[in-house]
Short mmCIF file of C-alpha atoms in Angstrom, two decimals:
data_model
loop_
_atom_site.label_atom_id
_atom_site.label_comp_id
_atom_site.label_asym_id
_atom_site.label_seq_id
_atom_site.Cartn_x
_atom_site.Cartn_y
_atom_site.Cartn_z
CA MET Y 1 6.28 -41.83 11.81
CA THR Y 2 4.33 -38.84 10.49
CA GLN Y 3 1.26 -37.81 12.60
CA LYS Y 4 -1.28 -36.16 10.44
CA ARG Y 5 -3.52 -33.49 12.27
CA LEU Y 6 -7.26 -33.68 11.58
CA ASP Y 7 -9.77 -31.12 12.88
CA ALA Y 8 -13.59 -31.52 13.56
CA ASP Y 9 -16.29 -30.11 15.93
CA ILE Y 10 -16.94 -33.52 17.18
CA VAL Y 11 -14.82 -36.74 17.21
CA VAL Y 12 -16.60 -40.06 17.53
CA ILE Y 13 -14.25 -42.81 18.43
CA GLY Y 14 -16.02 -46.16 17.34
CA GLY Y 15 -18.36 -46.74 14.43
CA GLY Y 16 -20.70 -49.22 15.96
CA LEU Y 17 -24.38 -48.82 16.41
CA GLY Y 18 -24.19 -45.84 19.07
CA GLY Y 19 -21.29 -44.20 17.21
CA THR Y 20 -23.20 -44.29 13.87
CA SER Y 21 -26.24 -42.75 15.35
CA ALA Y 22 -24.20 -40.16 17.30
CA ALA Y 23 -22.43 -39.20 13.98
CA LEU Y 24 -25.72 -38.93 12.24
CA ALA Y 25 -27.28 -36.69 14.84
CA ALA Y 26 -24.22 -34.35 15.10
CA ALA Y 27 -24.04 -34.14 11.28
CA LYS Y 28 -27.78 -33.30 11.10
CA ALA Y 29 -27.25 -30.45 13.76
CA GLY Y 30 -24.56 -28.89 11.35
CA MET Y 31 -21.54 -30.24 13.03
CA ARG Y 32 -18.24 -31.35 11.34
CA VAL Y 33 -17.60 -35.02 12.39
CA ILE Y 34 -14.77 -37.43 12.29
CA MET Y 35 -15.64 -40.98 13.14
CA THR Y 36 -13.28 -44.01 13.46
CA GLU Y 37 -14.22 -47.71 13.05
CA GLU Y 38 -11.95 -50.64 13.91
CA THR Y 39 -13.46 -52.91 11.07
CA ASP Y 40 -14.57 -51.85 7.53
CA TRP Y 41 -18.26 -52.09 8.39
CA LEU Y 42 -20.09 -49.39 10.36
CA GLY Y 43 -23.02 -50.53 12.54
CA GLY Y 44 -21.55 -52.81 15.21
CA GLN Y 45 -24.20 -55.08 16.69
CA LEU Y 46 -26.26 -55.01 13.60
CA THR Y 47 -23.53 -55.62 11.00
CA SER Y 48 -19.90 -56.41 12.03
CA GLN Y 49 -21.18 -58.37 15.01
CA ALA Y 50 -24.14 -60.04 13.21
CA VAL Y 51 -26.72 -59.68 15.99
CA PRO Y 52 -30.37 -59.10 14.75
CA PRO Y 53 -32.02 -56.38 16.79
CA ASP Y 54 -33.35 -57.40 20.18
CA GLU Y 55 -36.37 -55.14 20.76
CA HIS Y 56 -39.33 -54.80 23.17
CA ARG Y 57 -42.88 -55.75 22.42
CA TRP Y 58 -44.03 -52.13 21.54
CA ILE Y 59 -41.28 -51.39 18.93
CA GLU Y 60 -43.70 -51.14 16.11
CA GLN Y 61 -45.75 -48.42 17.64
CA PHE Y 62 -43.44 -46.41 20.00
CA GLY Y 63 -40.53 -46.70 22.34
CA CYS Y 64 -37.65 -45.76 20.04
CA THR Y 65 -36.25 -42.67 18.32
CA ALA Y 66 -37.55 -41.47 14.90
CA THR Y 67 -34.31 -42.26 13.25
CA TYR Y 68 -34.28 -45.73 14.66
CA ARG Y 69 -37.75 -46.29 13.33
CA GLN Y 70 -36.49 -44.86 9.96
CA PHE Y 71 -33.73 -47.45 9.94
CA ARG Y 72 -36.15 -50.26 10.58
CA ASN Y 73 -38.51 -48.98 7.81
CA ARG Y 74 -35.75 -48.58 5.36
CA VAL Y 75 -34.64 -52.12 6.15
CA ARG Y 76 -38.11 -53.37 5.15
CA ASP Y 77 -38.17 -51.03 2.11
CA TYR Y 78 -34.77 -52.33 0.88
CA TYR Y 79 -36.32 -55.84 0.75
CA ARG Y 80 -39.47 -54.68 -1.03
CA GLN Y 81 -37.40 -52.70 -3.58
CA ASN Y 82 -34.71 -55.17 -4.25
CA TYR Y 83 -35.90 -58.71 -3.57
CA PRO Y 84 -38.52 -60.76 -5.53
CA LEU Y 85 -41.01 -60.93 -2.63
CA THR Y 86 -44.38 -62.84 -2.72
CA GLU Y 87 -47.30 -60.53 -2.74
CA GLU Y 88 -48.18 -61.33 0.83
CA ALA Y 89 -44.66 -60.45 1.98
CA CYS Y 90 -44.52 -57.24 -0.01
CA ASN Y 91 -47.72 -56.07 1.45
CA ASP Y 92 -46.87 -56.97 5.01
CA PRO Y 93 -46.37 -53.70 7.01
CA ILE Y 94 -44.35 -55.51 9.65
CA LEU Y 95 -42.32 -57.69 7.26
CA ASN Y 96 -39.74 -59.88 9.09
CA PRO Y 97 -37.30 -60.80 6.34
CA GLY Y 98 -35.79 -63.84 8.04
CA ASN Y 99 -38.79 -64.83 10.17
CA GLY Y 100 -36.41 -65.39 13.16
CA TRP Y 101 -38.34 -65.42 16.35
CA VAL Y 102 -35.75 -63.47 18.26
CA SER Y 103 -36.75 -60.27 16.54
CA ARG Y 104 -39.62 -58.69 14.53
CA LEU Y 105 -36.96 -57.65 12.11
CA ALA Y 106 -34.42 -60.53 11.57
CA HIS Y 107 -32.47 -59.51 8.53
CA GLU Y 108 -29.02 -59.77 6.73
CA PRO Y 109 -26.20 -57.64 8.32
CA ARG Y 110 -25.26 -56.47 4.82
CA VAL Y 111 -28.74 -54.95 4.40
CA ALA Y 112 -28.36 -53.09 7.66
CA LEU Y 113 -24.91 -51.90 6.48
CA ARG Y 114 -26.38 -50.51 3.21
CA VAL Y 115 -29.19 -48.74 5.05
CA LEU Y 116 -26.82 -47.09 7.60
CA GLU Y 117 -24.56 -45.96 4.79
CA ASP Y 118 -27.54 -44.58 2.95
CA MET Y 119 -28.76 -42.67 5.95
CA LEU Y 120 -25.27 -41.14 6.29
CA ALA Y 121 -24.76 -40.55 2.64
CA PRO Y 122 -25.68 -36.75 2.44
CA TYR Y 123 -22.99 -36.20 5.10
CA LEU Y 124 -20.49 -38.64 3.84
CA ASN Y 125 -20.67 -37.53 0.46
CA THR Y 126 -20.25 -33.81 1.34
CA GLY Y 127 -17.52 -34.39 3.81
CA ARG Y 128 -19.23 -33.22 6.89
CA VAL Y 129 -18.69 -36.75 8.18
CA ARG Y 130 -15.42 -38.42 7.59
CA VAL Y 131 -14.89 -42.05 8.41
CA TYR Y 132 -11.58 -43.80 9.04
CA TYR Y 133 -11.91 -47.53 8.82
CA HIS Y 134 -9.53 -50.11 10.42
CA THR Y 135 -8.81 -47.37 12.95
CA VAL Y 136 -8.33 -47.44 16.71
CA PRO Y 137 -7.43 -44.98 19.43
CA ILE Y 138 -3.94 -45.47 20.83
CA ALA Y 139 -3.62 -42.38 23.11
CA ALA Y 140 -5.44 -39.31 24.37
CA HIS Y 141 -4.03 -36.00 25.38
CA THR Y 142 -5.69 -34.00 28.08
CA ASP Y 143 -5.41 -30.47 29.68
CA GLY Y 144 -6.98 -30.33 33.09
CA ASP Y 145 -10.45 -31.79 32.81
CA CYS Y 146 -10.58 -31.61 29.03
CA ILE Y 147 -9.39 -33.87 26.27
CA THR Y 148 -7.34 -31.87 23.76
CA SER Y 149 -6.62 -34.60 21.09
CA VAL Y 150 -6.87 -38.31 20.36
CA THR Y 151 -4.19 -40.25 18.62
CA VAL Y 152 -5.52 -43.00 16.32
CA ARG Y 153 -3.78 -45.68 14.20
CA THR Y 154 -5.02 -47.13 10.98
CA SER Y 155 -3.70 -50.71 10.39
CA HIS Y 156 -4.75 -51.15 6.84
CA ASN Y 157 -3.33 -48.02 5.54
CA PRO Y 158 -1.11 -48.76 2.44
CA ASP Y 159 1.22 -45.78 3.36
CA HIS Y 160 2.49 -46.90 6.85
CA LYS Y 161 4.24 -43.55 7.28
CA SER Y 162 0.77 -41.89 7.46
CA GLY Y 163 -0.84 -44.57 9.73
CA LEU Y 164 -1.12 -42.21 12.77
CA ARG Y 165 -3.56 -39.43 12.96
CA VAL Y 166 -4.18 -36.83 15.68
CA LEU Y 167 -7.76 -35.95 15.93
CA HIS Y 168 -8.73 -32.50 17.43
CA GLY Y 169 -12.31 -31.66 18.30
CA THR Y 170 -14.34 -29.59 20.81
CA PHE Y 171 -16.05 -32.75 21.97
CA TYR Y 172 -15.04 -36.43 22.03
CA LEU Y 173 -17.58 -39.35 22.16
CA ASP Y 174 -16.46 -42.80 23.22
CA ALA Y 175 -18.42 -45.21 21.12
CA THR Y 176 -15.94 -48.06 21.30
CA GLU Y 177 -17.10 -51.52 22.06
CA CYS Y 178 -14.99 -51.83 25.35
CA GLY Y 179 -14.85 -48.12 26.40
CA ASP Y 180 -11.28 -47.90 25.18
CA LEU Y 181 -11.07 -44.10 25.23
CA LEU Y 182 -11.88 -43.87 28.96
CA PRO Y 183 -8.71 -45.08 30.49
CA MET Y 184 -6.56 -43.34 27.77
CA ALA Y 185 -8.19 -40.00 28.73
CA GLY Y 186 -8.14 -40.66 32.51
CA VAL Y 187 -11.94 -40.64 32.70
CA GLU Y 188 -13.18 -42.09 35.94
CA HIS Y 189 -14.91 -45.36 35.05
CA THR Y 190 -15.64 -48.85 36.35
CA SER Y 191 -15.84 -52.33 34.82
CA GLY Y 192 -17.16 -55.73 35.69
CA ALA Y 193 -19.27 -56.59 38.70
CA GLU Y 194 -19.91 -54.01 41.61
CA SER Y 195 -20.42 -55.25 45.14
CA ARG Y 196 -23.73 -55.39 46.98
CA ALA Y 197 -22.40 -53.03 49.68
CA GLU Y 198 -21.58 -50.52 46.82
CA THR Y 199 -24.87 -50.56 44.97
CA GLY Y 200 -27.30 -52.18 47.35
CA GLU Y 201 -28.57 -54.35 44.41
CA PRO Y 202 -30.03 -57.75 45.49
CA HIS Y 203 -28.30 -59.44 42.42
CA ALA Y 204 -24.85 -57.82 42.85
CA LEU Y 205 -21.86 -59.83 44.16
CA GLU Y 206 -20.82 -59.84 47.79
CA CYS Y 207 -17.41 -58.62 46.64
CA ALA Y 208 -16.71 -56.40 43.61
CA ASN Y 209 -14.71 -58.01 40.82
CA PRO Y 210 -13.73 -55.90 37.86
CA LEU Y 211 -12.86 -58.94 35.83
CA ASP Y 212 -16.35 -60.56 36.18
CA MET Y 213 -17.92 -59.43 32.91
CA GLN Y 214 -20.61 -60.86 30.56
CA SER Y 215 -19.67 -63.38 28.14
CA ILE Y 216 -18.91 -62.37 24.47
CA THR Y 217 -20.07 -64.31 21.49
CA HIS Y 218 -18.45 -64.68 18.06
CA VAL Y 219 -21.45 -65.13 15.76
CA ALA Y 220 -21.40 -67.27 12.67
CA ALA Y 221 -23.72 -67.67 9.72
CA VAL Y 222 -24.55 -71.09 8.38
CA ASP Y 223 -27.21 -72.76 5.96
CA TYR Y 224 -28.05 -76.41 5.44
CA ILE Y 225 -27.95 -78.63 2.42
CA PRO Y 226 -29.28 -82.02 3.61
CA GLN Y 227 -27.62 -84.15 0.93
CA GLU Y 228 -24.19 -82.46 0.98
CA SER Y 229 -21.21 -82.47 3.32
CA PHE Y 230 -19.30 -79.36 4.42
CA ILE Y 231 -17.54 -80.53 7.38
CA ILE Y 232 -14.82 -78.15 8.41
CA GLU Y 233 -11.35 -78.99 9.62
CA ARG Y 234 -11.45 -80.08 13.32
CA PRO Y 235 -10.89 -77.12 15.48
CA GLN Y 236 -7.64 -77.08 17.51
CA GLN Y 237 -9.64 -76.57 20.70
CA TYR Y 238 -12.44 -78.92 19.81
CA ASP Y 239 -11.73 -81.56 22.38
CA PHE Y 240 -11.48 -78.96 25.13
CA TRP Y 241 -15.03 -77.47 24.29
CA ARG Y 242 -16.49 -80.90 23.72
CA ASN Y 243 -15.72 -81.74 27.35
CA TYR Y 244 -16.05 -78.38 28.97
CA ILE Y 245 -19.04 -78.35 31.52
CA PRO Y 246 -20.02 -74.86 32.79
CA SER Y 247 -20.53 -74.48 36.51
CA PHE Y 248 -24.09 -74.06 36.26
CA SER Y 249 -24.77 -77.14 34.13
CA ARG Y 250 -24.25 -80.96 34.34
CA PHE Y 251 -23.95 -80.99 30.51
CA PRO Y 252 -21.07 -79.95 28.23
CA ILE Y 253 -21.41 -76.57 26.79
CA LEU Y 254 -21.71 -78.35 23.32
CA SER Y 255 -25.06 -80.03 24.03
CA TRP Y 256 -28.78 -79.25 23.65
CA PHE Y 257 -29.12 -78.26 27.21
CA ALA Y 258 -28.77 -74.59 28.44
CA THR Y 259 -30.26 -72.26 31.10
CA ASP Y 260 -33.89 -71.57 30.92
CA ALA Y 261 -34.54 -67.83 30.48
CA ASP Y 262 -37.78 -68.20 32.59
CA ASP Y 263 -35.82 -69.65 35.46
CA THR Y 264 -32.01 -69.61 35.07
CA SER Y 265 -31.55 -71.94 37.92
CA LYS Y 266 -32.94 -74.62 35.63
CA LEU Y 267 -31.78 -76.20 32.38
CA LYS Y 268 -33.87 -76.46 29.25
CA GLN Y 269 -33.68 -78.69 26.25
CA PHE Y 270 -33.36 -77.39 22.73
CA THR Y 271 -32.77 -78.93 19.39
CA LEU Y 272 -31.85 -77.75 15.88
CA PHE Y 273 -34.86 -77.82 13.73
CA PRO Y 274 -38.65 -77.28 14.20
CA ASN Y 275 -40.37 -80.50 15.29
CA ASP Y 276 -43.49 -82.08 16.55
CA GLN Y 277 -42.14 -83.00 19.96
CA GLY Y 278 -42.39 -79.68 21.57
CA ILE Y 279 -38.61 -79.03 21.81
CA VAL Y 280 -37.58 -75.52 21.31
CA SER Y 281 -35.70 -75.29 17.84
CA LEU Y 282 -32.70 -72.98 17.53
CA TRP Y 283 -32.50 -72.87 13.68
CA ASP Y 284 -35.31 -70.36 13.43
CA TYR Y 285 -34.28 -68.42 16.48
CA ARG Y 286 -31.93 -66.07 14.71
CA ARG Y 287 -32.77 -67.01 10.95
CA ILE Y 288 -32.07 -64.08 8.64
CA VAL Y 289 -32.98 -65.66 5.29
CA ASP Y 290 -36.28 -67.18 4.78
CA PRO Y 291 -36.87 -68.05 1.10
CA SER Y 292 -40.60 -68.73 1.82
CA ILE Y 293 -41.11 -64.96 1.31
CA TRP Y 294 -39.48 -64.95 -2.18
CA SER Y 295 -41.46 -65.30 -5.39
CA GLU Y 296 -38.47 -67.01 -7.10
CA PRO Y 297 -35.54 -69.00 -5.70
CA LEU Y 298 -32.34 -67.14 -4.95
CA ASN Y 299 -30.12 -69.61 -2.99
CA ASP Y 300 -30.00 -73.07 -1.60
CA GLY Y 301 -32.24 -72.36 1.37
CA GLU Y 302 -32.39 -70.67 4.76
CA VAL Y 303 -29.62 -68.84 6.57
CA THR Y 304 -29.45 -68.69 10.39
CA LEU Y 305 -26.95 -67.03 12.87
CA LEU Y 306 -25.23 -68.98 15.61
CA ASN Y 307 -25.56 -66.77 18.62
CA TRP Y 308 -26.66 -69.23 21.22
CA ALA Y 309 -25.81 -70.23 24.68
CA GLN Y 310 -23.62 -72.84 23.12
CA ASN Y 311 -21.15 -70.36 21.98
CA ASP Y 312 -21.14 -67.70 24.79
CA TYR Y 313 -17.48 -67.46 25.73
CA TYR Y 314 -16.94 -66.78 29.38
CA LEU Y 315 -13.45 -68.15 30.14
CA GLY Y 316 -11.99 -64.63 30.52
CA PRO Y 317 -12.62 -60.89 29.95
CA LEU Y 318 -11.39 -58.48 27.17
CA ILE Y 319 -11.02 -55.49 29.66
CA GLY Y 320 -8.55 -55.22 32.42
CA VAL Y 321 -6.14 -57.78 31.06
CA THR Y 322 -2.94 -57.67 29.01
CA ALA Y 323 -3.12 -57.39 25.18
CA GLU Y 324 -1.87 -60.93 24.97
CA GLU Y 325 -4.57 -62.27 27.23
CA GLN Y 326 -7.22 -60.25 25.42
CA ALA Y 327 -6.04 -61.81 22.16
CA ARG Y 328 -6.26 -65.24 23.60
CA HIS Y 329 -9.86 -64.80 24.69
CA ARG Y 330 -10.85 -63.33 21.27
CA GLU Y 331 -9.44 -66.36 19.52
CA GLY Y 332 -10.96 -68.62 22.25
CA ALA Y 333 -14.36 -67.19 21.42
CA ARG Y 334 -13.63 -67.91 17.70
CA GLU Y 335 -12.49 -71.49 18.43
CA LEU Y 336 -15.78 -72.06 20.49
CA THR Y 337 -17.90 -71.05 17.58
CA ARG Y 338 -15.75 -73.12 15.16
CA SER Y 339 -16.19 -76.03 17.54
CA LEU Y 340 -20.02 -75.50 17.78
CA ILE Y 341 -20.13 -75.56 13.95
CA TYR Y 342 -18.04 -78.82 13.87
CA TRP Y 343 -20.22 -80.44 16.75
CA LEU Y 344 -23.35 -79.64 14.71
CA GLN Y 345 -21.87 -81.15 11.56
CA THR Y 346 -20.43 -84.25 13.30
CA GLU Y 347 -21.78 -85.11 16.77
CA ALA Y 348 -24.97 -83.19 17.57
CA PRO Y 349 -27.77 -85.62 18.63
CA ARG Y 350 -30.65 -85.69 16.15
CA LEU Y 351 -34.26 -86.26 17.21
CA ASP Y 352 -34.23 -89.32 14.85
CA GLY Y 353 -31.58 -90.90 16.95
CA GLY Y 354 -28.61 -90.18 14.60
CA PHE Y 355 -25.71 -87.69 15.08
CA GLY Y 356 -24.54 -84.77 13.19
CA TYR Y 357 -25.74 -82.58 10.28
CA PRO Y 358 -22.85 -82.53 7.78
CA GLY Y 359 -24.83 -80.39 5.40
CA ILE Y 360 -24.35 -77.38 7.79
CA ARG Y 361 -22.32 -75.02 5.67
CA PRO Y 362 -20.54 -71.74 6.90
CA ARG Y 363 -21.72 -68.74 5.04
CA GLY Y 364 -19.13 -66.06 5.33
CA ASP Y 365 -20.46 -64.25 2.31
CA TYR Y 366 -23.42 -63.03 4.40
CA LEU Y 367 -20.95 -61.55 7.04
CA GLY Y 368 -18.12 -60.30 4.75
CA THR Y 369 -15.77 -62.85 5.76
CA SER Y 370 -14.13 -65.97 4.36
CA ASP Y 371 -14.72 -68.43 7.28
CA GLY Y 372 -18.44 -67.85 8.19
CA LEU Y 373 -17.66 -66.06 11.30
CA ALA Y 374 -18.54 -62.41 11.92
CA LYS Y 375 -15.97 -59.67 11.54
CA THR Y 376 -15.76 -59.38 15.30
CA ALA Y 377 -17.25 -60.53 18.47
CA TYR Y 378 -20.40 -59.41 19.98
CA ILE Y 379 -19.31 -57.66 23.12
CA ARG Y 380 -22.10 -57.19 25.78
CA GLU Y 381 -20.32 -55.25 28.42
CA SER Y 382 -18.04 -52.16 28.24
CA ARG Y 383 -16.18 -50.07 30.68
CA ARG Y 384 -18.76 -47.68 32.20
CA ILE Y 385 -18.22 -43.92 33.10
CA LYS Y 386 -18.60 -42.93 36.71
CA ALA Y 387 -21.44 -40.50 36.10
CA GLU Y 388 -23.49 -37.71 37.60
CA TYR Y 389 -26.18 -40.35 37.89
CA THR Y 390 -25.75 -44.14 38.01
CA ILE Y 391 -28.62 -46.34 36.79
CA SER Y 392 -29.11 -49.50 38.75
CA GLU Y 393 -31.25 -52.50 39.36
CA PHE Y 394 -33.61 -50.44 41.44
CA ASP Y 395 -34.37 -48.20 38.51
CA VAL Y 396 -35.52 -51.02 36.24
CA SER Y 397 -36.46 -54.21 38.03
CA ARG Y 398 -40.19 -54.87 38.01
CA GLU Y 399 -39.89 -56.62 41.47
CA LEU Y 400 -37.96 -53.92 43.16
CA ARG Y 401 -40.17 -51.07 41.83
CA GLY Y 402 -43.29 -52.82 42.43
CA GLU Y 403 -46.40 -50.56 42.51
CA GLU Y 404 -44.20 -47.53 41.65
CA GLY Y 405 -44.08 -48.69 38.13
CA PRO Y 406 -41.62 -47.45 35.41
CA LYS Y 407 -39.16 -44.82 36.77
CA ARG Y 408 -39.41 -41.43 35.24
CA TYR Y 409 -36.63 -38.84 35.13
CA SER Y 410 -37.11 -35.15 34.76
CA ASP Y 411 -33.86 -35.11 32.59
CA SER Y 412 -34.82 -38.00 30.39
CA VAL Y 413 -33.14 -38.19 26.93
CA GLY Y 414 -34.77 -41.36 25.67
CA VAL Y 415 -36.55 -44.55 26.42
CA GLY Y 416 -36.03 -48.32 26.08
CA SER Y 417 -37.20 -51.67 27.54
CA TYR Y 418 -35.57 -55.17 27.95
CA HIS Y 419 -35.20 -57.60 30.65
CA LEU Y 420 -32.15 -57.25 32.73
CA ASP Y 421 -30.32 -59.98 30.89
CA LEU Y 422 -26.86 -61.15 32.00
CA HIS Y 423 -25.24 -63.93 30.14
CA PRO Y 424 -22.86 -66.10 32.10
CA THR Y 425 -19.99 -64.03 33.52
CA THR Y 426 -16.34 -64.54 33.27
CA VAL Y 427 -15.51 -65.34 36.87
CA SER Y 428 -18.66 -66.24 38.84
CA GLN Y 429 -20.54 -67.55 35.87
CA ARG Y 430 -23.75 -66.12 37.20
CA THR Y 431 -26.58 -65.56 34.78
CA PHE Y 432 -30.03 -64.17 35.16
CA TYR Y 433 -32.98 -62.77 33.24
CA ILE Y 434 -34.80 -60.32 35.46
CA PRO Y 435 -38.20 -58.98 34.42
CA ASN Y 436 -38.10 -55.20 33.91
CA TYR Y 437 -40.37 -52.23 33.61
CA PRO Y 438 -39.80 -49.92 30.60
CA TYR Y 439 -37.19 -47.52 31.36
CA GLU Y 440 -35.90 -44.03 30.40
CA ILE Y 441 -32.32 -42.72 29.83
CA PRO Y 442 -31.50 -39.93 32.38
CA LEU Y 443 -29.12 -37.31 31.08
CA GLY Y 444 -27.07 -37.61 34.28
CA SER Y 445 -26.06 -41.03 33.05
CA LEU Y 446 -24.23 -39.44 30.11
CA ILE Y 447 -22.19 -37.00 32.04
CA PRO Y 448 -18.71 -37.91 33.53
CA VAL Y 449 -18.23 -36.86 37.09
CA ARG Y 450 -15.13 -34.80 35.97
CA VAL Y 451 -14.10 -34.75 32.39
CA ARG Y 452 -16.00 -32.08 30.66
CA ASN Y 453 -15.77 -32.64 26.99
CA LEU Y 454 -16.33 -36.44 26.63
CA LEU Y 455 -19.52 -38.30 26.34
CA PRO Y 456 -20.40 -42.03 26.32
CA ALA Y 457 -22.20 -43.03 23.15
CA CYS Y 458 -22.97 -46.75 23.52
CA LYS Y 459 -22.79 -49.30 26.25
CA ASN Y 460 -20.47 -47.24 28.45
CA ILE Y 461 -22.94 -44.74 30.28
CA GLY Y 462 -23.26 -44.49 33.94
CA MET Y 463 -24.88 -47.73 35.12
CA THR Y 464 -24.22 -50.76 37.03
CA GLN Y 465 -23.34 -54.14 35.48
CA ILE Y 466 -26.86 -55.40 36.20
CA ALA Y 467 -28.46 -52.37 34.60
CA ASN Y 468 -26.31 -52.80 31.72
CA GLY Y 469 -28.04 -56.16 31.05
CA CYS Y 470 -30.97 -54.18 29.52
CA TYR Y 471 -29.42 -50.87 28.45
CA ARG Y 472 -27.04 -52.75 26.13
CA LEU Y 473 -29.67 -53.65 23.40
CA HIS Y 474 -29.93 -52.17 19.90
CA PRO Y 475 -32.79 -49.53 20.35
CA THR Y 476 -31.21 -48.26 23.54
CA GLU Y 477 -27.73 -48.13 22.27
CA TRP Y 478 -28.94 -46.15 19.12
CA ASN Y 479 -30.90 -43.77 21.52
CA ILE Y 480 -27.83 -43.19 23.73
CA GLY Y 481 -25.64 -42.38 20.68
CA GLU Y 482 -28.22 -40.09 19.17
CA SER Y 483 -28.80 -38.22 22.43
CA SER Y 484 -24.99 -37.85 23.06
CA GLY Y 485 -24.33 -36.77 19.44
CA SER Y 486 -27.19 -34.21 19.83
CA LEU Y 487 -25.97 -33.08 23.24
CA ALA Y 488 -22.29 -32.54 21.91
CA ALA Y 489 -23.84 -30.53 18.99
CA TYR Y 490 -25.94 -28.44 21.45
CA CYS Y 491 -22.91 -27.71 23.65
CA VAL Y 492 -20.71 -26.66 20.67
CA SER Y 493 -23.39 -24.42 19.36
CA ASN Y 494 -23.89 -22.75 22.70
CA GLY Y 495 -20.39 -22.85 24.26
CA LEU Y 496 -21.39 -25.07 27.01
CA TYR Y 497 -20.30 -28.22 28.70
CA PRO Y 498 -22.89 -31.08 29.29
CA ILE Y 499 -22.81 -30.55 33.05
CA GLU Y 500 -23.97 -26.97 32.49
CA VAL Y 501 -26.98 -28.26 30.45
CA SER Y 502 -27.78 -30.56 33.16
CA ARG Y 503 -27.69 -28.01 35.99
CA SER Y 504 -29.62 -25.26 33.90
CA ALA Y 505 -33.41 -25.62 33.82
CA GLU Y 506 -33.44 -23.33 30.81
CA HIS Y 507 -30.77 -25.26 28.77
CA LEU Y 508 -32.10 -28.69 29.83
CA GLY Y 509 -35.62 -27.65 28.63
CA ARG Y 510 -34.20 -26.29 25.33
CA PHE Y 511 -32.23 -29.40 24.78
CA GLN Y 512 -35.04 -31.70 25.50
CA ASN Y 513 -37.26 -29.74 23.13
CA ILE Y 514 -34.66 -30.24 20.38
CA LEU Y 515 -34.74 -34.00 21.09
CA LEU Y 516 -38.50 -34.05 20.91
CA ARG Y 517 -38.50 -32.11 17.63
CA GLN Y 518 -36.17 -34.68 16.15
CA GLY Y 519 -38.32 -37.47 17.27
CA VAL Y 520 -36.64 -38.76 20.41
CA GLU Y 521 -39.26 -40.03 22.92
CA LEU Y 522 -38.53 -38.70 26.53
CA HIS Y 523 -41.11 -40.59 28.35
CA TRP Y 524 -43.42 -43.70 27.78
CA PRO Y 525 -46.98 -43.06 26.75
CA ALA Y 526 -49.91 -43.56 29.20
CA GLU Y 527 -50.93 -46.82 27.45
CA VAL Y 528 -47.67 -48.54 28.48
CA PHE Y 529 -48.38 -47.56 32.18
CA GLU Y 530 -51.81 -48.97 31.82
CA ALA Y 531 -50.60 -52.07 30.23
CA GLU Y 532 -48.22 -52.62 33.17
CA GLY Y 533 -51.00 -52.13 35.55
CA VAL Y 534 -49.81 -48.84 36.95
CA THR Y 535 -52.15 -45.98 37.65
CA SER Y 536 -51.25 -42.41 36.98
CA GLN Y 537 -51.23 -41.70 40.68
CA SER Y 538 -48.59 -44.26 41.39
CA ARG Y 539 -46.08 -43.72 38.53
CA GLY Y 540 -42.57 -43.48 39.69
CA SER Y 541 -40.48 -40.42 39.68
#
């Protein structure tokens, strides 16, 4: 089979949220970039995985990069420019298109895709960024402590003889959802759960288990037409999921009872629609279409995303298992979501005493698919590099840091904030939602302990599984990608490796100044410390 050689300054493997922001940053810095993507949509969490942005409470004022804020503003402008909005909605500076309560910006994945493509347009159209879709890495080649090339395969190439490409770059960024490039290139890494003896973290396991990873979720989009029936074919695994009871519950997974985020040792009751009984509704949780903001009707009603505790899949991991087992788990996640849809349509208890909502209709047209499911699963946890610095529960937990407040790093390359949120894991099925302090991203967490010209660009930085619970969310992944893309560009321009930037006060200062000029916030402002009840004298370092 012919292997075509392609050259660039920076090769980004993975076109998810971090990969897209990395490519954008590198292209803005004048680099020639090649990016690969396993699906036909860039954007990962926001698009092909169909997850509205989970964000912190300060997101409208600060706490993200300028380009991420530009993305958010462009999403709102897209609706203002292209949708028939009511006057009130059009003039709302913090317009929430779907009015979902999980996010201040619940919106359609297709809109996110369009905005991301528009942000990349100057570089895509001029060839500075080349994107290869339906493309995955299959091998990496190294010389000592450096990667020399990565071989990728395109599955949807009409000319199968040219399906293999060998990508050559000065720097390589792993932005795959599972950290797939790390084992191929021999990059030291970890996966799953560390032991308490290894990290000292109170919430770590007694014994490490690399297969004990956060659950994945295969999201679906649905609407509801009360007088109609759209009952799907009974899923093959429906009986299994209908009777499956998680270890932490006394109810089947397909029920209205799930763990309570405020106390994950307890269960909480949910229901489908808003009601006057004080039971939390899930319909408007991740709603992405709310016709109440339109000045004229466009479709049959509201559209929401099924990304609930009821379709978290934790029967096995995608990492550290055979290709056959991985495929089985991916299909299992799809079957669980299909089973959730079927249960909602036929057996879900209603508050009026009845059962089922046959008018639930899969809406694949919102996700670019035919079956109503997202193009690929939402993967919360990746392989993680062994780094110069490893972020842990001690860096982020509000309880553990106490009066020290948010931790500050002299080598910070960004900021973020979110609870340490672990969904049920694949072996121990433990889950928790630990209150956090706002955090920063240390440069040391981006630098592998040995390999010189690889950088992580998404959920694969140097951190423990517990820290990953908060560093995996949208604004943080974007910031990680942007900082990694900028760091690779700085290194190419100056003939350096990242470790040399980290260990040189001069280069670190210059690089951080570049980040500041492009709108990357390195530290949280004083008002956040004040809001957290931390005085300037007791701020952590």
